[in-house]
Short mmCIF file of C-alpha atoms in Angstrom, two decimals:
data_model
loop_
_atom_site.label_atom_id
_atom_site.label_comp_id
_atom_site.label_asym_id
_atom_site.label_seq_id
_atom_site.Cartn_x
_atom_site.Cartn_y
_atom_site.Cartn_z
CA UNK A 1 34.39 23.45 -63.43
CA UNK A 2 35.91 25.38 -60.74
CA UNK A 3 32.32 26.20 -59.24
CA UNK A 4 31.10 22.92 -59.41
CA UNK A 5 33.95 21.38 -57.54
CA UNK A 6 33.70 23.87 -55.05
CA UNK A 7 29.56 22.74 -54.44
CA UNK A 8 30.64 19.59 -54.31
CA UNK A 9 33.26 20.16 -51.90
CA UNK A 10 31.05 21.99 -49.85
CA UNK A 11 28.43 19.30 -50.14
CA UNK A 12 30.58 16.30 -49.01
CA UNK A 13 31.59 18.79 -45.23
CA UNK A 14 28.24 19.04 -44.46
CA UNK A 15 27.19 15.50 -44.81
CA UNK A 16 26.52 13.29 -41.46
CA UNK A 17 29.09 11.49 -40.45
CA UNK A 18 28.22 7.36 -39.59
CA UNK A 19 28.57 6.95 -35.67
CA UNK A 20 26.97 3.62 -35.72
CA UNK A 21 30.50 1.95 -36.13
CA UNK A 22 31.85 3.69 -32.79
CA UNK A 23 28.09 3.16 -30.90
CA UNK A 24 28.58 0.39 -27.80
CA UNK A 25 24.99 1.10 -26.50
CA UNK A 26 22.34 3.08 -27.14
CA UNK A 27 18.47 3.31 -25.98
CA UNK A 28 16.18 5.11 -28.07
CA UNK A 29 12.86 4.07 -26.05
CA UNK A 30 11.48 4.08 -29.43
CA UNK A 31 8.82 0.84 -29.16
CA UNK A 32 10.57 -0.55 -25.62
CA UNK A 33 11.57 0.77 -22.42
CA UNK A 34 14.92 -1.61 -23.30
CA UNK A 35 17.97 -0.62 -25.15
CA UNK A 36 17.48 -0.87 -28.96
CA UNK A 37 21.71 -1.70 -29.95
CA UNK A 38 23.94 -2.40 -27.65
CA UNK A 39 27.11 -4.54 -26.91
CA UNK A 40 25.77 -6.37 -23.47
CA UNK A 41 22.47 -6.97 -21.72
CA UNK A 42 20.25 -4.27 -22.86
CA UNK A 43 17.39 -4.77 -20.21
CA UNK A 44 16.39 -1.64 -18.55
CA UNK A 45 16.57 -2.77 -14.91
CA UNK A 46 15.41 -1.60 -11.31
CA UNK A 47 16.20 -2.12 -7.81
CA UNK A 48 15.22 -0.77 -4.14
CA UNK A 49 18.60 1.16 -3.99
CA UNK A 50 21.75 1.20 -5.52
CA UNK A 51 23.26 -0.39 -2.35
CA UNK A 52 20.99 -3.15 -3.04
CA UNK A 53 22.06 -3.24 -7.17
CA UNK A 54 22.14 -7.39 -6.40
CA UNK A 55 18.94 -7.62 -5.80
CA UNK A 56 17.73 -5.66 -9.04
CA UNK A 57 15.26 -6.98 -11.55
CA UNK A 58 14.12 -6.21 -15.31
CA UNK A 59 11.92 -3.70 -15.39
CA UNK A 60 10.69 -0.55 -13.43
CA UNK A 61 7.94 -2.00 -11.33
CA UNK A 62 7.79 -0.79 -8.15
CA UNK A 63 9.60 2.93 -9.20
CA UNK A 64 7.99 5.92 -9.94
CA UNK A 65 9.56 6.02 -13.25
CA UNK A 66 7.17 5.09 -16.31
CA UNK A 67 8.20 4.41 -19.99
CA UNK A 68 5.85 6.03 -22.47
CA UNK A 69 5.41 5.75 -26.24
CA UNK A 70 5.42 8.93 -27.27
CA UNK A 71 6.26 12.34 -25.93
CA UNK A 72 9.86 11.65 -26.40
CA UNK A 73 12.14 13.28 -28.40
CA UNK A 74 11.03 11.25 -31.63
CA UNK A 75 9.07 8.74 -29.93
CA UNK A 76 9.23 7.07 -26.74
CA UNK A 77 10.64 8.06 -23.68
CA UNK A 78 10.99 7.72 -19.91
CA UNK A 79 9.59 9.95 -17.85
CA UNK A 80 10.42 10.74 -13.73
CA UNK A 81 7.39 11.61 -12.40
CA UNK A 82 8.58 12.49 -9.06
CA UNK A 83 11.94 12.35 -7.49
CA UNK A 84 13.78 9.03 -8.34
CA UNK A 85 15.08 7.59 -5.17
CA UNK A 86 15.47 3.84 -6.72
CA UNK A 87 17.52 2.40 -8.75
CA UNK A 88 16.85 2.94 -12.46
CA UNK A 89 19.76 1.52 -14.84
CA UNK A 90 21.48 -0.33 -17.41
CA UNK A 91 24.22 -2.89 -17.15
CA UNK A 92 27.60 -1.36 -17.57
CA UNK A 93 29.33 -4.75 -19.11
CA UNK A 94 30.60 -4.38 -22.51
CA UNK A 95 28.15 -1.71 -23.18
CA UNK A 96 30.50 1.28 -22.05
CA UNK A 97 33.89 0.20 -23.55
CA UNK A 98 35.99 0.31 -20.21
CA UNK A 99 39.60 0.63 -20.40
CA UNK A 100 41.43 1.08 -16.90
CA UNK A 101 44.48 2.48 -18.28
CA UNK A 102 42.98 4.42 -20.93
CA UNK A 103 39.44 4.91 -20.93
CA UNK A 104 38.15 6.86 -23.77
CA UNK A 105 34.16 7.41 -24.70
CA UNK A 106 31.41 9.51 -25.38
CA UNK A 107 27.85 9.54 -23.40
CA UNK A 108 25.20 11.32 -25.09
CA UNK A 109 21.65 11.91 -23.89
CA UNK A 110 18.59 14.03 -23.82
CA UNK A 111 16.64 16.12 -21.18
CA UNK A 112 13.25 18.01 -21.04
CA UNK A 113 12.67 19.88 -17.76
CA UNK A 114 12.34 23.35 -16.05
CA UNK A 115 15.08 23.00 -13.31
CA UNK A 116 13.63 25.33 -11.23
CA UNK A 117 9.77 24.24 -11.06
CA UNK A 118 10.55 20.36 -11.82
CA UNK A 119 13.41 19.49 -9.51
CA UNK A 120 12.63 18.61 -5.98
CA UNK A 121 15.18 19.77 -2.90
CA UNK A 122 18.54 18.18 -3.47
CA UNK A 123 21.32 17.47 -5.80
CA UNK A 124 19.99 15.66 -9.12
CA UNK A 125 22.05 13.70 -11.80
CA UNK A 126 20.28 12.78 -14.79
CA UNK A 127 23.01 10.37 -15.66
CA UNK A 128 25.70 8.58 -13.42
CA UNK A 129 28.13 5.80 -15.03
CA UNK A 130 29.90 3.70 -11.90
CA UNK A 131 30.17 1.08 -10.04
CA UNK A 132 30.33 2.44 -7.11
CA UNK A 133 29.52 5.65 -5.83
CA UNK A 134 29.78 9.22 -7.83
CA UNK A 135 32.84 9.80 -6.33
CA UNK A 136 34.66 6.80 -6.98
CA UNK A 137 35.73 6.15 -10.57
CA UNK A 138 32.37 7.69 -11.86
CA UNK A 139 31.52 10.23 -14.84
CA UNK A 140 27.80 12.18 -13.79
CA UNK A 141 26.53 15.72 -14.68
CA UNK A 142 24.02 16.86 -11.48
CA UNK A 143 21.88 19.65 -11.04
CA UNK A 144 23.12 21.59 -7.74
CA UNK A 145 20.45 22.10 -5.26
CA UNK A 146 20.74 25.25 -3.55
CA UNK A 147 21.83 27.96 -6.61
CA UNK A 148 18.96 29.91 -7.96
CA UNK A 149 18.83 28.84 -11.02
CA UNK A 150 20.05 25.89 -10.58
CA UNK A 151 23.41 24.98 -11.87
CA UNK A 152 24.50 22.36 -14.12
CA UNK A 153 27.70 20.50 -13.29
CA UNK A 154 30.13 17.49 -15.14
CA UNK A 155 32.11 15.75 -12.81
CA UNK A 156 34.90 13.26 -13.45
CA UNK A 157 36.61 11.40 -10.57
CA UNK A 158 38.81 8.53 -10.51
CA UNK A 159 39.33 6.06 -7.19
CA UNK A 160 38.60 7.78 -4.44
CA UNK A 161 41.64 6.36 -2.94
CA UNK A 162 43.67 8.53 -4.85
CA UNK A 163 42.09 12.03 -5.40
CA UNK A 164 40.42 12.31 -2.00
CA UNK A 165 42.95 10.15 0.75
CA UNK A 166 41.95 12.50 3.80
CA UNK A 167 37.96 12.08 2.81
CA UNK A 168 37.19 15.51 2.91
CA UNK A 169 33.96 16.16 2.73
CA UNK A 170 32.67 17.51 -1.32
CA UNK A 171 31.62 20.46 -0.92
CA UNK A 172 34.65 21.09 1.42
CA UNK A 173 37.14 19.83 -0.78
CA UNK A 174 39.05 22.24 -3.18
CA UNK A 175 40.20 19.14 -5.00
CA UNK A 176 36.19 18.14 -5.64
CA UNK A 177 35.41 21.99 -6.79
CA UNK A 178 38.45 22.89 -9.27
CA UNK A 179 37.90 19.75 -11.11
CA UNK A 180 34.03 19.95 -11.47
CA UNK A 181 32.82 21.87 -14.80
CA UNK A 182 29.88 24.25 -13.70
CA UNK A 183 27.35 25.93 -16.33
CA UNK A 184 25.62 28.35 -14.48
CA UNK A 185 23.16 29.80 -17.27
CA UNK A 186 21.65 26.43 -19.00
CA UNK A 187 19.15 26.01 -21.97
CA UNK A 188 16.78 23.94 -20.26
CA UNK A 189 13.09 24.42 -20.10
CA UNK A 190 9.45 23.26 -19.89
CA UNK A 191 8.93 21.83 -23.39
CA UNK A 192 12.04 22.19 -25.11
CA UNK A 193 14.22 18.66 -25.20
CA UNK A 194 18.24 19.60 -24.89
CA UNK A 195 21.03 17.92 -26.04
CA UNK A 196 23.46 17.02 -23.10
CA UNK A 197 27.24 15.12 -24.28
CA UNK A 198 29.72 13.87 -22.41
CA UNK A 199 33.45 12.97 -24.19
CA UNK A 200 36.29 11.55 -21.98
CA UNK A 201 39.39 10.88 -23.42
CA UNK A 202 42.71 8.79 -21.39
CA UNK A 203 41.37 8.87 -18.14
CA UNK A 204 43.60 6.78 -15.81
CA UNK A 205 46.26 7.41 -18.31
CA UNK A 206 47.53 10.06 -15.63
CA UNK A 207 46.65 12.62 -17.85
CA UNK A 208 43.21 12.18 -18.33
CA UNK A 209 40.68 15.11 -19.91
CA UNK A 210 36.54 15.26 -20.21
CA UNK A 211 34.44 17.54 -22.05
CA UNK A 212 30.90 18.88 -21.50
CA UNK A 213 28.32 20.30 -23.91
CA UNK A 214 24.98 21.44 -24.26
CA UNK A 215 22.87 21.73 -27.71
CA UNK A 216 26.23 20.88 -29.48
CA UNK A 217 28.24 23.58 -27.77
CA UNK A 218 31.46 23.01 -25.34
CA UNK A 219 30.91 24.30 -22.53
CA UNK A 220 34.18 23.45 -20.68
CA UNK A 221 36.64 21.02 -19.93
CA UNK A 222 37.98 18.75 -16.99
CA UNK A 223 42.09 18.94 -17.62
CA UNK A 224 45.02 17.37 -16.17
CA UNK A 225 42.67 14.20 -14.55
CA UNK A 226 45.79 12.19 -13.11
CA UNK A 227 43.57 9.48 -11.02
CA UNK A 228 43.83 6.39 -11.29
CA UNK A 229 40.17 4.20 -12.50
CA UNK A 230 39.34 1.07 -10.99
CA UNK A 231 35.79 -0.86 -12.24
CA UNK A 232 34.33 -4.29 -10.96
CA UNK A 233 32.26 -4.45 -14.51
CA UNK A 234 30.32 -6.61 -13.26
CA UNK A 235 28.44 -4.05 -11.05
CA UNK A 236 28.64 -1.04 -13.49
CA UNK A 237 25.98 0.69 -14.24
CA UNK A 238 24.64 3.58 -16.61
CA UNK A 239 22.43 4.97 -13.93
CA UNK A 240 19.57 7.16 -15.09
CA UNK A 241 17.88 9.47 -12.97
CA UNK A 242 19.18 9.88 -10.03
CA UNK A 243 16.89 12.09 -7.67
CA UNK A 244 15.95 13.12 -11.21
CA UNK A 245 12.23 14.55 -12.08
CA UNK A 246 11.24 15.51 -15.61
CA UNK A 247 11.97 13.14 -19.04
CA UNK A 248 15.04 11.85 -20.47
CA UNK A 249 15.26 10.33 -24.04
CA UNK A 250 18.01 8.46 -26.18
CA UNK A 251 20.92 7.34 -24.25
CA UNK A 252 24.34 6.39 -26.60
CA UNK A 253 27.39 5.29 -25.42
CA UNK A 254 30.50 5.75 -27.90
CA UNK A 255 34.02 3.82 -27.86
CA UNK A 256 36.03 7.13 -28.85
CA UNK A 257 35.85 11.32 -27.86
CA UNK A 258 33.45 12.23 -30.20
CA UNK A 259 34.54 15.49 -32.19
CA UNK A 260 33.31 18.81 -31.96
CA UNK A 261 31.74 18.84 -35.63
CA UNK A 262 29.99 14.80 -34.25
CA UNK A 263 28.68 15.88 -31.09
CA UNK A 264 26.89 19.38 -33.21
CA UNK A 265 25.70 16.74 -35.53
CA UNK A 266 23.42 14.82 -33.04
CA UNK A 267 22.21 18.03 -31.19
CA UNK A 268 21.52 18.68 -34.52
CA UNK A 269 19.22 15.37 -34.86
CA UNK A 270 21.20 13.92 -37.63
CA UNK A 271 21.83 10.55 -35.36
#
């Protein structure tokens, strides 16, 4: 009896946990280039810049971004043929559970690239979620664009107003470095689609933290995040592909910090 109770225990820890219940958007490109769940609009949208997000329309006319069927992950996909200079996104609004005060969630994604013979010159951030401007209460990971290989970076700022008063210049600005999490030896590579997560947990609660990892693994944290967050929802945006070139796959967008064993579990496919 002993044994048996012991399989079974066993059994029940290594079965998927349900993430549907915690999910506020996601976009499998499975079928559509549109989100397939999702708490607000889910139109995939486009406009000439993100300066110009007002005058953005549904669709990606006009970019040199293209949704195909397959090639994806499991399916569908959209793929950045060259580097994105438009304005590729979803709505923000009730689709990334916003809390000024307290602002907890999860952003999960996939990539396929080589960093080093995709990218062109510049920074590139497969994923930016703001209304504003990626250093002004934003959450983006970027590729750097002058390290050889390339590095991989999660930043995490709140107003600008209140980490940066003097406007120092980024890459001037010990306050912009110490907070950024840097990977300097990634997994990405022609062929081979990686797992890329995202958990925040409190920020604007003055003592805000945010987690990076890759293929299910941590690979650092943002601590002590004290800034204050400030959104007009009604211009937020999950925007995808920034400067990006390669393919990017299944975008979800979680109410709560995902755990350790959750975030292994969809690297692991089991979402």
């Amino acid at each position: 009896m002993r044994r048996i109770f012991l399989s079974c225990a066993v059994l029940g820890s290594l079965a998927a946990a349900d993430l549907t219940q915690d999910l506020t958007f996601r976009a499998t490109f499975d079928g559509s280039m549109n989100g397939s769940a999702g708490k607000g609009d889910l139109k995939l949208y486009s406009a000439p810049s993100y300066k110009e997000q007002d005058k953005a329309q549904p669709g990606i006319a006009g970019t040199d971004v293209e949704w195909i069927a397959a090639g994806g992950k499991s399916g569908g996909a959209l793929r950045f043929k060259k580097k994105n200079n438009k304005a590729v996104f979803f709505q923000a609004a009730r689709n990334v559970n916003f809390q000024a005060k307290s602002w907890t969630g999860t952003i999960s994604f996939w990539l396929s690239l080589d960093p080093e013979t995709d990218l062109e010159p510049g920074y590139c951030d497969p994923i930016q979620v703001t209304d504003k401007a990626y250093n002004d209460s934003a959450i983006w990971v970027d590729f750097t664009k002058d390290d050889k290989p390339r590095h991989f970076r999660l930043g995490v700022f709140g107003a600008v107003k209140s980490w940066n008063p003097r406007d120092i210049p980024p890459d001037k600005n010990p306050d912009f470095l110490k907070r950024l999490v840097v990977v300097q030896k990634t997994p990405f590579a022609k062929g081979k689609w990686t797992h890329v997560a995202i958990t925040h947990d409190k920020l604007g609660s003055g003592n805000g933290v945010a987690r990076l990892y890759l293929d299910g693994k941590l690979q650092g944290a943002a601590q002590n995040i004290a800034d204050a967050f400030e959104w007009d929802t009604t211009k937020g945006a999950i925007r995808l592909g920034v400067a990006y070139v390669g393919l990017l796959d299944d975008v979800a967008i979680f109410r709560r910090a995902l755990t350790d064993a959750e975030i292994a579990q969809i690297a692991q496919g089991r979402f």
